[in-house]
mmCIF file of C-alpha atoms in Angstrom:
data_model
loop_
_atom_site.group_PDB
_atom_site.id
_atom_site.type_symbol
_atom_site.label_atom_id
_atom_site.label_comp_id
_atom_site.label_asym_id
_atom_site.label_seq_id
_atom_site.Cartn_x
_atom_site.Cartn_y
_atom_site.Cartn_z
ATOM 1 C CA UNK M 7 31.565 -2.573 6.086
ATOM 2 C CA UNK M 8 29.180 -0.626 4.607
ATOM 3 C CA UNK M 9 26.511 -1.962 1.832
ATOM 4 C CA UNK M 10 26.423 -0.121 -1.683
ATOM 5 C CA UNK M 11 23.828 2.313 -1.580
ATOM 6 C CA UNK M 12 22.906 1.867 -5.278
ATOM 7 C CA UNK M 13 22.180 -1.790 -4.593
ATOM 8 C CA UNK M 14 20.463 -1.294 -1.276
ATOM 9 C CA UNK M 15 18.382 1.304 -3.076
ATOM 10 C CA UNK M 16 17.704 -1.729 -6.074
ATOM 11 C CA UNK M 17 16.051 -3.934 -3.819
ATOM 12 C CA UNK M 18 13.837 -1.092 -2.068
ATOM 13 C CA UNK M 19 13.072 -0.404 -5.846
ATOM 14 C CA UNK M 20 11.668 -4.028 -6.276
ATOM 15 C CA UNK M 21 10.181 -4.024 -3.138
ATOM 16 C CA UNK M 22 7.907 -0.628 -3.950
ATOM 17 C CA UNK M 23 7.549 -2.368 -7.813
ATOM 18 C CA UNK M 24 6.202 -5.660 -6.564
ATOM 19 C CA UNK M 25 4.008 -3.453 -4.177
ATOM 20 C CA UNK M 26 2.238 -1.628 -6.988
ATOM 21 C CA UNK M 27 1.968 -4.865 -9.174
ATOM 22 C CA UNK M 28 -0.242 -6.145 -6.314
ATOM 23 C CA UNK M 29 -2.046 -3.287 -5.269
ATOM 24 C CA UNK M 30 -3.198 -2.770 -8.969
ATOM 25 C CA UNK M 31 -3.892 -6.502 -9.302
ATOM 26 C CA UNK M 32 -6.657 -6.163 -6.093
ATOM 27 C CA UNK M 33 -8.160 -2.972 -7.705
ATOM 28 C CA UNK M 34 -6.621 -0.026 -6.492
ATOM 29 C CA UNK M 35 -3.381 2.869 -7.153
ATOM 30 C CA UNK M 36 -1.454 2.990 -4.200
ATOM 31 C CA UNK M 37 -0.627 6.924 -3.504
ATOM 32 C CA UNK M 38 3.377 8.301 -2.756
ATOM 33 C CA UNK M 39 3.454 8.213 0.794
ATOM 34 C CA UNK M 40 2.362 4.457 0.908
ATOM 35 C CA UNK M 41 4.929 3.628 -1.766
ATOM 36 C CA UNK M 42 7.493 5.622 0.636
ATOM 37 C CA UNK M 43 6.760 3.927 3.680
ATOM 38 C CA UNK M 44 7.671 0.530 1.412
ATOM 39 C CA UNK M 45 10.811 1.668 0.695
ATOM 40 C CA UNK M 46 11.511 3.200 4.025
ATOM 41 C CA UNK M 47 12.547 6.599 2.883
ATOM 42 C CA UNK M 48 10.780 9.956 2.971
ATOM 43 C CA UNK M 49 8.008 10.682 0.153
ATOM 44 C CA UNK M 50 10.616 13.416 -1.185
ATOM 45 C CA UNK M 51 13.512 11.118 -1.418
ATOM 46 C CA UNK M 52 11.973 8.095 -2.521
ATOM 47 C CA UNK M 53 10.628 10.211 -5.394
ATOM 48 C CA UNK M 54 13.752 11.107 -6.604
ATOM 49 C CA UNK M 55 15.748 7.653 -6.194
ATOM 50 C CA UNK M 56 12.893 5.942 -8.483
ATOM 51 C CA UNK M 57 13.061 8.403 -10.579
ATOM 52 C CA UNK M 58 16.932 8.085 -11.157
ATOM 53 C CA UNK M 59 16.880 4.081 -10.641
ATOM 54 C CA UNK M 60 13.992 3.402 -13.061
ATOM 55 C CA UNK M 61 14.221 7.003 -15.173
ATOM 56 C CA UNK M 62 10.695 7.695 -14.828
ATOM 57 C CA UNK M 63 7.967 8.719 -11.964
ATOM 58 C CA UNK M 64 6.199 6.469 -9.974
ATOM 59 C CA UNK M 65 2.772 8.000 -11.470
ATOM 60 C CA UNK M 66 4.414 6.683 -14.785
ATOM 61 C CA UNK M 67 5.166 3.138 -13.421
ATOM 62 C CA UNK M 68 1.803 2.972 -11.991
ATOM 63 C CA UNK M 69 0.217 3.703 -15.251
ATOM 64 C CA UNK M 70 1.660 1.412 -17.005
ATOM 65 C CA UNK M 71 0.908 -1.561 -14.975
ATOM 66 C CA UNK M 72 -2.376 -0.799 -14.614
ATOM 67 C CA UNK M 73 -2.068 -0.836 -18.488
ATOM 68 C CA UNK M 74 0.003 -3.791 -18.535
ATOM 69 C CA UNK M 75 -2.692 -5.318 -16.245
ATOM 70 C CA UNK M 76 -5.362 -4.423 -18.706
ATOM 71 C CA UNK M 77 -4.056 -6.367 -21.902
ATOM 72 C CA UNK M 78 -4.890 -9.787 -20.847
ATOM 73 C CA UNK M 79 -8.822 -8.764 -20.181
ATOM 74 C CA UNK M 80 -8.643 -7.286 -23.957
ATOM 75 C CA UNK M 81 -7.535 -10.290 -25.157
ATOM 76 C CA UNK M 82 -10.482 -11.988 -23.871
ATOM 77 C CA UNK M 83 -13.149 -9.773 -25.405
ATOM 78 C CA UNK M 84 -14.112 -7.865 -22.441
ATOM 79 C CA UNK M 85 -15.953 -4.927 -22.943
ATOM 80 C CA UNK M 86 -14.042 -1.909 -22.796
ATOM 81 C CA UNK M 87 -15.464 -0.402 -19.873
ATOM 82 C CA UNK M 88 -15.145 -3.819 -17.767
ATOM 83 C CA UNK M 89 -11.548 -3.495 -18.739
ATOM 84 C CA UNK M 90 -11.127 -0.063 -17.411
ATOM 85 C CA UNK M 91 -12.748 -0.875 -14.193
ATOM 86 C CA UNK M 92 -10.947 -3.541 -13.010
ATOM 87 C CA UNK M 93 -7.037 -1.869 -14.231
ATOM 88 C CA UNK M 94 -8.278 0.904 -12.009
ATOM 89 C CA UNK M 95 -9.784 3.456 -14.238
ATOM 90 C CA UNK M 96 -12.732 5.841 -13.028
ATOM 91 C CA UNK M 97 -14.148 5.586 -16.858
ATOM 92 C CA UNK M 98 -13.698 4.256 -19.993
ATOM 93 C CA UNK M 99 -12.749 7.214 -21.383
ATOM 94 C CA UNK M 100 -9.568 7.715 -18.878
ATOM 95 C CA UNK M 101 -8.406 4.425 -19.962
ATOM 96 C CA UNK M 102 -8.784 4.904 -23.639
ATOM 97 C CA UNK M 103 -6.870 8.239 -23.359
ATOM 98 C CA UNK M 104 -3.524 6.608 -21.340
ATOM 99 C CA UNK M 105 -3.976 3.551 -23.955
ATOM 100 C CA UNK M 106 -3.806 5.420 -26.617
ATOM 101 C CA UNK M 107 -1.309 8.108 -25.541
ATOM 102 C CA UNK M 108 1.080 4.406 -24.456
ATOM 103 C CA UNK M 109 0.269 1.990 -27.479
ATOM 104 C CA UNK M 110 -0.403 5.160 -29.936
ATOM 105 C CA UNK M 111 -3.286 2.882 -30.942
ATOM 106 C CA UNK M 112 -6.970 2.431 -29.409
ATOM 107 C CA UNK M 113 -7.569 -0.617 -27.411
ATOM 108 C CA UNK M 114 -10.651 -1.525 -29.578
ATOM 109 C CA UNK M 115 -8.324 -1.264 -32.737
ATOM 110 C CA UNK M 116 -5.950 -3.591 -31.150
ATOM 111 C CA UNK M 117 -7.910 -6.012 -29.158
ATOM 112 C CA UNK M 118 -8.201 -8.852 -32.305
ATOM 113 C CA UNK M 119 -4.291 -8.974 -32.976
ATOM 114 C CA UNK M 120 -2.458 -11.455 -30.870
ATOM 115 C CA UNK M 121 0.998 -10.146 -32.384
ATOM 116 C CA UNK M 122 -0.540 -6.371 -31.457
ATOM 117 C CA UNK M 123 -1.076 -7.663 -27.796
ATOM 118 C CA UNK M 124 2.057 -9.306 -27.605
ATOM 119 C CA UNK M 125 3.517 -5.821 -28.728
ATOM 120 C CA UNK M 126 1.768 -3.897 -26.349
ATOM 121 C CA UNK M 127 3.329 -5.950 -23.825
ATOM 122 C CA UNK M 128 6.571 -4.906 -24.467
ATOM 123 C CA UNK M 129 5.681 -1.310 -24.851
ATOM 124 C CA UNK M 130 4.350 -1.448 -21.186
ATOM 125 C CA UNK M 131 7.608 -3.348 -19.650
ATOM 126 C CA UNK M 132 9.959 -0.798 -21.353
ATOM 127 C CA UNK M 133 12.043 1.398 -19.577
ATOM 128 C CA UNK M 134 14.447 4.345 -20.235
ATOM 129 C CA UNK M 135 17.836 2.966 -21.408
ATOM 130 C CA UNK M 136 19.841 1.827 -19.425
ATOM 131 C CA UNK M 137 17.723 1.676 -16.484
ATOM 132 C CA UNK M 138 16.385 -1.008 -14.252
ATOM 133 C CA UNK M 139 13.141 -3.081 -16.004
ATOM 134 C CA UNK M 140 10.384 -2.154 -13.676
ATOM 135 C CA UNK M 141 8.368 -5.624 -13.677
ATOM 136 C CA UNK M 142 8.466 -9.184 -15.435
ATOM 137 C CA UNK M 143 6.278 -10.031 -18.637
ATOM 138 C CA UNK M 144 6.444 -13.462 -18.456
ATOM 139 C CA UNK M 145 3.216 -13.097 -15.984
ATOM 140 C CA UNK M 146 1.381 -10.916 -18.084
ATOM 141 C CA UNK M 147 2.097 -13.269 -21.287
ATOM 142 C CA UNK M 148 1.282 -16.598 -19.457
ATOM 143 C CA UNK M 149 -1.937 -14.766 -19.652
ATOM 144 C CA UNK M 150 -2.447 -13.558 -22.899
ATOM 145 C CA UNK M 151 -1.261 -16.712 -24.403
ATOM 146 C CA UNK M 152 -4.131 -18.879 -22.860
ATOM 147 C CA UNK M 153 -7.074 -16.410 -23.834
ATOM 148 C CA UNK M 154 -5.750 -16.008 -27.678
ATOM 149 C CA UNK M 155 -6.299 -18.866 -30.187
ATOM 150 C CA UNK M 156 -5.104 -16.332 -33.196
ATOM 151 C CA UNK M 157 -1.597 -17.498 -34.844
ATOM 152 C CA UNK M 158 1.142 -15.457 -34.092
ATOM 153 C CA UNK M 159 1.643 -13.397 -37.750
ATOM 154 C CA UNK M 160 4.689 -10.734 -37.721
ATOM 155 C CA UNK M 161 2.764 -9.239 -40.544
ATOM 156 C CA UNK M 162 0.229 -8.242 -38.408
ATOM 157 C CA UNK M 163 2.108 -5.677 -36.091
ATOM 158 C CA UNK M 164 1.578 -2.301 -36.044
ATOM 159 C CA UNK M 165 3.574 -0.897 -33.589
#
């Protein structure tokens, strides 16, 4: 009997997903063809079952993990530019721009806000509706929670 392709396509989905959260984690973007050879399809294919599986790009996903992987540094008062180097970024500069064109917000303007992190969070786990949720908060907010010491106020979000 044959397997269902749309689950069999799932798990190459968290496979590749998983793959990126790590690569970013040590430092570095992993590139299309090495995503590919994860999933065990051709670049062109693979492209276009993440893209209908998770209803974005992979250049997307990648982003925002690296951002995602960036919020628990601001909430420990790293400079800016230490921030941007270790999610990845070439310059400061690069990473304000994809911060603020994700959050709508600077990361400098945010940094302070606990309920503004915890935000930002959830703006970088989203997904298209109805699609699959391309990686797990709960390790991004273990994180968070132990470097803030501000109370949690919903007054205070601005997103």
């Amino acid at each position: 009997m044959r397997r269902n392709p749309r689950k069999l396509y799932a798990e190459r989905i968290d496979r590749v997903v998983e793959h990126i959260q790590k690569r970013v984690s040590d430092g570095s973007a992993p590139d299309l063809a090495e995503l590919a050879d994860v999933a065990a399809m051709s670049p062109f294919h693979f492209h276009r079952v993440y893209r209908i599986m998770t209803g974005e790009a992979v250049g997307e996903t990648v982003r925002r993990v690296r951002l995602a992987h960036s919020v628990p540094a601001l909430a420990q008062q790293r400079t800016i530019a230490e921030v941007a180097g270790d999610s990845g970024y070439a310059t400061s500069q690069a990473f304000a721009r994809a911060f603020k064109a994700a959050a709508g917000a600077f990361a400098s303007q945010l940094r302070s806000e606990a309920a503004a992190i915890d935000t930002l969070l959830e703006v970088f786990a989203k997904t298209a509706p109805c699609r699959r949720r391309t990686f797990k908060l709960a390790r991004y907010r273990s994180r968070v929670a132990r470097s803030f010491s501000v109370t949690r106020d919903p007054q205070h979000r601005r997103l």
